[in-house]
PDB file of C-alpha atoms and ligand atoms in Angstrom:
ATOM      1  CA  MET A  23       0.000   0.000   0.000  1.00 94.00           C
ATOM      2  CA  LYS A  24       1.314   3.441  -0.975  1.00 96.00           C
ATOM      3  CA  LYS A  25       1.116   6.030   1.830  1.00 96.00           C
ATOM      4  CA  VAL A  26       1.821   9.746   1.575  1.00 96.00           C
ATOM      5  CA  ASP A  27       1.731  12.151   4.521  1.00 95.00           C
ATOM      6  CA  LEU A  28      -0.160  15.346   3.681  1.00 93.00           C
ATOM      7  CA  ASN A  29      -0.427  17.873   6.540  1.00 91.00           C
ATOM      8  CA  GLY A  30      -0.346  15.044   9.074  1.00 93.00           C
ATOM      9  CA  ILE A  31      -2.989  12.990   7.237  1.00 96.00           C
ATOM     10  CA  SER A  32      -1.941   9.618   5.834  1.00 97.00           C
ATOM     11  CA  VAL A  33      -3.326   9.353   2.299  1.00 97.00           C
ATOM     12  CA  GLU A  34      -3.257   5.695   1.267  1.00 98.00           C
ATOM     13  CA  ILE A  35      -3.693   4.064  -2.128  1.00 98.00           C
ATOM     14  CA  THR A  36      -4.471   0.375  -2.392  1.00 98.00           C
ATOM     15  CA  LYS A  37      -6.113  -2.212  -4.630  1.00 98.00           C
ATOM     16  CA  GLY A  38      -9.042  -4.000  -3.010  1.00 98.00           C
ATOM     17  CA  ASP A  39     -12.731  -4.210  -2.216  1.00 98.00           C
ATOM     18  CA  ILE A  40     -14.326  -1.178  -0.559  1.00 98.00           C
ATOM     19  CA  ALA A  41     -16.683  -3.537   1.301  1.00 98.00           C
ATOM     20  CA  ASN A  42     -13.711  -5.274   2.948  1.00 98.00           C
ATOM     21  CA  GLN A  43     -11.835  -2.539   4.838  1.00 98.00           C
ATOM     22  CA  PRO A  44     -12.248  -3.691   8.450  1.00 98.00           C
ATOM     23  CA  ASP A  45      -9.667  -1.293   9.910  1.00 98.00           C
ATOM     24  CA  ILE A  46     -11.513   1.812   8.634  1.00 98.00           C
ATOM     25  CA  ASP A  47     -14.235   3.773  10.511  1.00 98.00           C
ATOM     26  CA  ALA A  48     -16.278   4.924   7.513  1.00 98.00           C
ATOM     27  CA  ILE A  49     -16.433   3.608   3.977  1.00 98.00           C
ATOM     28  CA  VAL A  50     -17.815   5.708   1.140  1.00 98.00           C
ATOM     29  CA  ASN A  51     -20.482   4.368  -1.188  1.00 98.00           C
ATOM     30  CA  ALA A  52     -20.616   5.449  -4.835  1.00 98.00           C
ATOM     31  CA  ALA A  53     -24.371   5.593  -4.430  1.00 98.00           C
ATOM     32  CA  ASN A  54     -27.288   6.044  -6.778  1.00 97.00           C
ATOM     33  CA  ALA A  55     -29.808   8.861  -6.166  1.00 97.00           C
ATOM     34  CA  ARG A  56     -32.292   6.496  -4.522  1.00 97.00           C
ATOM     35  CA  LEU A  57     -29.615   5.110  -2.178  1.00 97.00           C
ATOM     36  CA  GLN A  58     -30.583   1.574  -3.199  1.00 96.00           C
ATOM     37  CA  ILE A  59     -28.570  -1.534  -3.905  1.00 96.00           C
ATOM     38  CA  GLY A  60     -27.200  -1.393  -7.451  1.00 91.00           C
ATOM     39  CA  GLY A  61     -24.177  -2.607  -9.368  1.00 93.00           C
ATOM     40  CA  GLY A  62     -20.512  -1.891  -8.647  1.00 97.00           C
ATOM     41  CA  VAL A  63     -19.677  -0.320  -5.302  1.00 98.00           C
ATOM     42  CA  ALA A  64     -23.302   0.113  -4.170  1.00 98.00           C
ATOM     43  CA  GLY A  65     -23.968  -3.564  -4.848  1.00 98.00           C
ATOM     44  CA  ALA A  66     -20.910  -4.732  -2.922  1.00 98.00           C
ATOM     45  CA  ILE A  67     -21.662  -2.464   0.043  1.00 98.00           C
ATOM     46  CA  HIS A  68     -25.367  -3.267   0.307  1.00 98.00           C
ATOM     47  CA  ARG A  69     -24.788  -7.010  -0.077  1.00 98.00           C
ATOM     48  CA  ALA A  70     -22.246  -6.989   2.732  1.00 98.00           C
ATOM     49  CA  ALA A  71     -24.277  -4.631   4.938  1.00 98.00           C
ATOM     50  CA  GLY A  72     -27.564  -6.532   4.634  1.00 98.00           C
ATOM     51  CA  PRO A  73     -31.100  -5.190   4.053  1.00 97.00           C
ATOM     52  CA  GLY A  74     -31.026  -2.920   7.114  1.00 98.00           C
ATOM     53  CA  LEU A  75     -28.842  -0.487   5.195  1.00 98.00           C
ATOM     54  CA  GLU A  76     -31.422   0.068   2.444  1.00 98.00           C
ATOM     55  CA  GLU A  77     -34.065   0.502   5.106  1.00 98.00           C
ATOM     56  CA  GLU A  78     -32.052   3.169   6.903  1.00 98.00           C
ATOM     57  CA  CYS A  79     -31.365   4.886   3.562  1.00 98.00           C
ATOM     58  CA  ARG A  80     -34.997   5.048   2.406  1.00 98.00           C
ATOM     59  CA  PRO A  81     -36.051   8.223   4.290  1.00 98.00           C
ATOM     60  CA  LEU A  82     -32.792   9.978   3.288  1.00 98.00           C
ATOM     61  CA  ALA A  83     -33.367   9.511  -0.480  1.00 98.00           C
ATOM     62  CA  PRO A  84     -33.295  10.906  -3.080  1.00 98.00           C
ATOM     63  CA  ILE A  85     -30.058  12.896  -2.961  1.00 98.00           C
ATOM     64  CA  LYS A  86     -28.631  15.254  -5.595  1.00 98.00           C
ATOM     65  CA  PRO A  87     -25.305  14.933  -7.443  1.00 98.00           C
ATOM     66  CA  GLY A  88     -22.416  16.143  -5.272  1.00 98.00           C
ATOM     67  CA  LYS A  89     -24.296  15.470  -2.031  1.00 98.00           C
ATOM     68  CA  ALA A  90     -23.556  12.951   0.708  1.00 98.00           C
ATOM     69  CA  VAL A  91     -25.422  11.394   3.631  1.00 98.00           C
ATOM     70  CA  ILE A  92     -24.174   9.177   6.449  1.00 98.00           C
ATOM     71  CA  THR A  93     -25.682   6.022   7.943  1.00 98.00           C
ATOM     72  CA  SER A  94     -24.565   3.232  10.221  1.00 98.00           C
ATOM     73  CA  ALA A  95     -22.793   0.284   8.600  1.00 98.00           C
ATOM     74  CA  HIS A  96     -25.070  -2.599   9.686  1.00 98.00           C
ATOM     75  CA  ASN A  97     -23.283  -5.929   8.993  1.00 98.00           C
ATOM     76  CA  LEU A  98     -20.185  -4.290   7.521  1.00 98.00           C
ATOM     77  CA  PRO A  99     -17.076  -4.273   9.721  1.00 98.00           C
ATOM     78  CA  ASN A 100     -17.094  -0.432   9.808  1.00 98.00           C
ATOM     79  CA  ARG A 101     -18.935   2.121  11.962  1.00 98.00           C
ATOM     80  CA  PHE A 102     -20.470   4.220   9.190  1.00 98.00           C
ATOM     81  CA  VAL A 103     -21.241   4.347   5.476  1.00 98.00           C
ATOM     82  CA  ILE A 104     -21.095   7.733   3.754  1.00 98.00           C
ATOM     83  CA  HIS A 105     -23.235   7.650   0.606  1.00 98.00           C
ATOM     84  CA  CYS A 106     -22.093  10.041  -2.128  1.00 98.00           C
ATOM     85  CA  LEU A 107     -23.919  10.642  -5.385  1.00 98.00           C
ATOM     86  CA  GLY A 108     -21.292  11.300  -8.028  1.00 98.00           C
ATOM     87  CA  PRO A 109     -22.163  13.138 -11.254  1.00 98.00           C
ATOM     88  CA  VAL A 110     -23.094  11.166 -14.357  1.00 98.00           C
ATOM     89  CA  TYR A 111     -20.285  12.323 -16.618  1.00 98.00           C
ATOM     90  CA  GLY A 112     -21.376  14.975 -19.122  1.00 93.00           C
ATOM     91  CA  ILE A 113     -24.967  14.953 -17.887  1.00 97.00           C
ATOM     92  CA  ASP A 114     -24.742  16.296 -14.337  1.00 98.00           C
ATOM     93  CA  LYS A 115     -22.780  19.511 -14.946  1.00 97.00           C
ATOM     94  CA  PRO A 116     -20.276  20.854 -14.177  1.00 98.00           C
ATOM     95  CA  SER A 117     -19.163  17.268 -13.624  1.00 98.00           C
ATOM     96  CA  ASP A 118     -15.714  18.149 -12.281  1.00 98.00           C
ATOM     97  CA  LYS A 119     -17.084  20.531  -9.636  1.00 98.00           C
ATOM     98  CA  LEU A 120     -19.791  18.071  -8.588  1.00 98.00           C
ATOM     99  CA  LEU A 121     -17.227  15.292  -8.224  1.00 98.00           C
ATOM    100  CA  ALA A 122     -15.000  17.497  -6.030  1.00 98.00           C
ATOM    101  CA  GLU A 123     -18.068  18.395  -3.966  1.00 98.00           C
ATOM    102  CA  CYS A 124     -18.692  14.680  -3.293  1.00 98.00           C
ATOM    103  CA  TYR A 125     -15.251  14.236  -1.768  1.00 98.00           C
ATOM    104  CA  ARG A 126     -15.522  17.492   0.232  1.00 98.00           C
ATOM    105  CA  ASN A 127     -18.978  16.650   1.575  1.00 98.00           C
ATOM    106  CA  ALA A 128     -17.885  13.137   2.559  1.00 98.00           C
ATOM    107  CA  LEU A 129     -14.842  14.481   4.423  1.00 98.00           C
ATOM    108  CA  ASN A 130     -17.026  17.058   6.202  1.00 97.00           C
ATOM    109  CA  LEU A 131     -19.483  14.382   7.344  1.00 98.00           C
ATOM    110  CA  ALA A 132     -16.591  12.268   8.626  1.00 98.00           C
ATOM    111  CA  GLU A 133     -15.260  15.254  10.588  1.00 97.00           C
ATOM    112  CA  GLU A 134     -18.705  15.983  12.059  1.00 96.00           C
ATOM    113  CA  LYS A 135     -18.800  12.429  13.430  1.00 97.00           C
ATOM    114  CA  GLU A 136     -15.208  12.777  14.675  1.00 97.00           C
ATOM    115  CA  ILE A 137     -14.154   9.762  12.627  1.00 96.00           C
ATOM    116  CA  SER A 138     -10.431   9.045  12.310  1.00 98.00           C
ATOM    117  CA  SER A 139     -10.349   7.024   9.070  1.00 98.00           C
ATOM    118  CA  VAL A 140     -12.309   6.979   5.811  1.00 98.00           C
ATOM    119  CA  ALA A 141     -12.013   4.892   2.629  1.00 98.00           C
ATOM    120  CA  PHE A 142     -13.177   6.058  -0.800  1.00 98.00           C
ATOM    121  CA  PRO A 143     -13.753   4.174  -4.052  1.00 98.00           C
ATOM    122  CA  ALA A 144     -13.177   6.049  -7.324  1.00 98.00           C
ATOM    123  CA  ILE A 145     -16.578   7.775  -7.378  1.00 98.00           C
ATOM    124  CA  SER A 146     -18.322   8.170 -10.789  1.00 98.00           C
ATOM    125  CA  THR A 147     -15.694   6.159 -12.709  1.00 98.00           C
ATOM    126  CA  GLY A 148     -17.856   3.063 -13.240  1.00 98.00           C
ATOM    127  CA  ALA A 149     -21.460   3.187 -14.420  1.00 97.00           C
ATOM    128  CA  PHE A 150     -21.376   7.012 -14.315  1.00 98.00           C
ATOM    129  CA  GLY A 151     -18.668   7.148 -16.983  1.00 98.00           C
ATOM    130  CA  PHE A 152     -16.203   9.722 -15.597  1.00 98.00           C
ATOM    131  CA  PRO A 153     -12.829   9.216 -17.378  1.00 98.00           C
ATOM    132  CA  PHE A 154     -10.500   7.604 -14.841  1.00 98.00           C
ATOM    133  CA  GLU A 155      -7.439   9.832 -14.854  1.00 98.00           C
ATOM    134  CA  PRO A 156      -9.297  13.173 -14.695  1.00 98.00           C
ATOM    135  CA  ALA A 157     -11.438  11.721 -11.875  1.00 98.00           C
ATOM    136  CA  THR A 158      -8.268  10.635 -10.055  1.00 98.00           C
ATOM    137  CA  LYS A 159      -6.829  14.171 -10.261  1.00 98.00           C
ATOM    138  CA  ILE A 160     -10.023  15.665  -8.841  1.00 98.00           C
ATOM    139  CA  ALA A 161     -10.165  13.097  -6.025  1.00 98.00           C
ATOM    140  CA  LEU A 162      -6.563  13.541  -4.932  1.00 98.00           C
ATOM    141  CA  LYS A 163      -6.437  17.323  -5.365  1.00 97.00           C
ATOM    142  CA  THR A 164      -9.664  17.797  -3.407  1.00 98.00           C
ATOM    143  CA  VAL A 165      -8.454  15.621  -0.538  1.00 97.00           C
ATOM    144  CA  MET A 166      -5.117  17.466  -0.606  1.00 96.00           C
ATOM    145  CA  GLU A 167      -6.849  20.852  -0.412  1.00 96.00           C
ATOM    146  CA  GLU A 168      -8.983  19.704   2.501  1.00 96.00           C
ATOM    147  CA  THR A 169      -6.226  18.092   4.590  1.00 92.00           C
ATOM    148  CA  ALA A 170      -5.188  21.382   6.204  1.00 89.00           C
ATOM    149  CA  GLY A 171      -8.671  21.775   7.721  1.00 92.00           C
ATOM    150  CA  LEU A 172      -9.083  18.235   9.041  1.00 94.00           C
ATOM    151  CA  ASN A 173      -8.879  17.612  12.787  1.00 95.00           C
ATOM    152  CA  SER A 174     -10.158  14.155  13.604  1.00 97.00           C
ATOM    153  CA  LEU A 175      -9.406  12.391  10.305  1.00 98.00           C
ATOM    154  CA  LYS A 176      -5.954  10.811  10.236  1.00 97.00           C
ATOM    155  CA  ILE A 177      -6.300   8.276   7.398  1.00 98.00           C
ATOM    156  CA  VAL A 178      -7.885   8.821   3.978  1.00 98.00           C
ATOM    157  CA  ARG A 179      -7.666   5.637   1.917  1.00 98.00           C
ATOM    158  CA  PHE A 180      -8.473   5.168  -1.767  1.00 98.00           C
ATOM    159  CA  VAL A 181      -9.497   1.598  -2.597  1.00 98.00           C
ATOM    160  CA  LEU A 182      -9.206   0.833  -6.305  1.00 98.00           C
ATOM    161  CA  PHE A 183     -10.685  -2.195  -7.941  1.00 97.00           C
ATOM    162  CA  SER A 184      -7.921  -3.070 -10.420  1.00 98.00           C
ATOM    163  CA  GLU A 185      -4.140  -2.845 -10.593  1.00 98.00           C
ATOM    164  CA  LYS A 186      -4.438  -0.506 -13.557  1.00 98.00           C
ATOM    165  CA  ASP A 187      -6.656   1.906 -11.590  1.00 98.00           C
ATOM    166  CA  ARG A 188      -4.357   1.667  -8.563  1.00 98.00           C
ATOM    167  CA  ASP A 189      -1.363   2.493 -10.781  1.00 98.00           C
ATOM    168  CA  ILE A 190      -3.119   5.604 -12.137  1.00 98.00           C
ATOM    169  CA  PHE A 191      -3.788   6.831  -8.590  1.00 98.00           C
ATOM    170  CA  GLU A 192      -0.157   6.250  -7.634  1.00 98.00           C
ATOM    171  CA  LYS A 193       1.106   8.060 -10.741  1.00 98.00           C
ATOM    172  CA  VAL A 194      -1.167  11.079 -10.181  1.00 98.00           C
ATOM    173  CA  MET A 195      -0.179  11.172  -6.501  1.00 97.00           C
ATOM    174  CA  ASP A 196       3.492  11.311  -7.516  1.00 97.00           C
ATOM    175  CA  GLU A 197       2.726  14.098  -9.992  1.00 97.00           C
ATOM    176  CA  ILE A 198       0.880  16.356  -7.556  1.00 94.00           C
ATOM    177  CA  THR A 199       2.995  15.912  -4.411  1.00 89.00           C
TER     178      THR A 199
HETATM  179  P1  ADP B  18     -20.441   5.122 -10.185  1.00 63.23           P
HETATM  180  O1  ADP B  18     -21.886   4.801 -10.451  1.00 63.23           O
HETATM  181  O2  ADP B  18     -20.261   6.279  -9.200  1.00 63.23           O
HETATM  182  O3  ADP B  18     -19.651   5.258 -11.448  1.00 63.23           O
HETATM  183  P2  ADP B  18     -19.527   2.343  -9.714  1.00 63.23           P
HETATM  184  O4  ADP B  18     -19.831   1.563  -8.496  1.00 63.23           O
HETATM  185  O5  ADP B  18     -20.176   1.920 -10.995  1.00 63.23           O
HETATM  186  O6  ADP B  18     -19.903   3.867  -9.323  1.00 63.23           O
HETATM  187  O7  ADP B  18     -17.950   2.391  -9.964  1.00 63.23           O
HETATM  188  C1  ADP B  18     -17.055   3.263  -9.294  1.00 63.23           C
HETATM  189  C2  ADP B  18     -15.654   2.665  -9.306  1.00 63.23           C
HETATM  190  O8  ADP B  18     -15.573   1.648  -8.319  1.00 63.23           O
HETATM  191  C3  ADP B  18     -15.227   1.992 -10.615  1.00 63.23           C
HETATM  192  O9  ADP B  18     -13.862   2.361 -10.856  1.00 63.23           O
HETATM  193  C4  ADP B  18     -15.341   0.497 -10.317  1.00 63.23           C
HETATM  194  O10 ADP B  18     -14.390  -0.264 -11.050  1.00 63.23           O
HETATM  195  C5  ADP B  18     -14.996   0.463  -8.852  1.00 63.23           C
HETATM  196  N1  ADP B  18     -15.547  -0.663  -8.055  1.00 63.23           N
HETATM  197  C6  ADP B  18     -16.562  -1.516  -8.364  1.00 63.23           C
HETATM  198  N2  ADP B  18     -16.768  -2.388  -7.352  1.00 63.23           N
HETATM  199  C7  ADP B  18     -15.872  -2.078  -6.369  1.00 63.23           C
HETATM  200  C8  ADP B  18     -15.563  -2.594  -5.066  1.00 63.23           C
HETATM  201  N3  ADP B  18     -16.242  -3.629  -4.559  1.00 63.23           N
HETATM  202  N4  ADP B  18     -14.557  -2.012  -4.354  1.00 63.23           N
HETATM  203  C9  ADP B  18     -13.874  -0.955  -4.849  1.00 63.23           C
HETATM  204  N5  ADP B  18     -14.118  -0.409  -6.063  1.00 63.23           N
HETATM  205  C10 ADP B  18     -15.092  -0.962  -6.826  1.00 63.23           C
END
């Protein structure tokens, strides 16, 4: 796992499954607007969490692109799930600003709950079609900008699903630090 210290925050990059990060307080869901089980990340998280997660989500839905809500993690090994609705690339505009807003809102929710660690997938880069490298730059730059203002968060982990995606994150991290 690659780790870079940014303003006292450990930013980690690893290949893995977002639904299997037992050492992390809050995992982030690349949710759909209805906060229901779906494909990709939302499918993996809801399957592992069990039906109680969808039930808790129901009164919180729908959410708008860029927004985030927080729930408990049910049968997952974490304390919380932060559900972010990423932009559908080229349809929810401006897509780059909305994607940055997702990461910012998720970090703010984590801080409000005084959480010390959070793990993100690469929001919007699957079904929502955001090109991977531009999405990586937005994710890492937004987290970098926010690190100075974080108090309780000490670990921000990016969990990528393939080696290729992990390598892009590592390359962009090297470029911007
Ligand atoms: P979105 O609808 O926001 O595009 P997806 O869930 O379709 O969200 O995909 C987001 C990213 O997460 C993609 O890069 C996809 O390859 C990756 N991904 C899919 N399943 C998992 C998982 N279980 N853990 C981590 N990343 C995953």
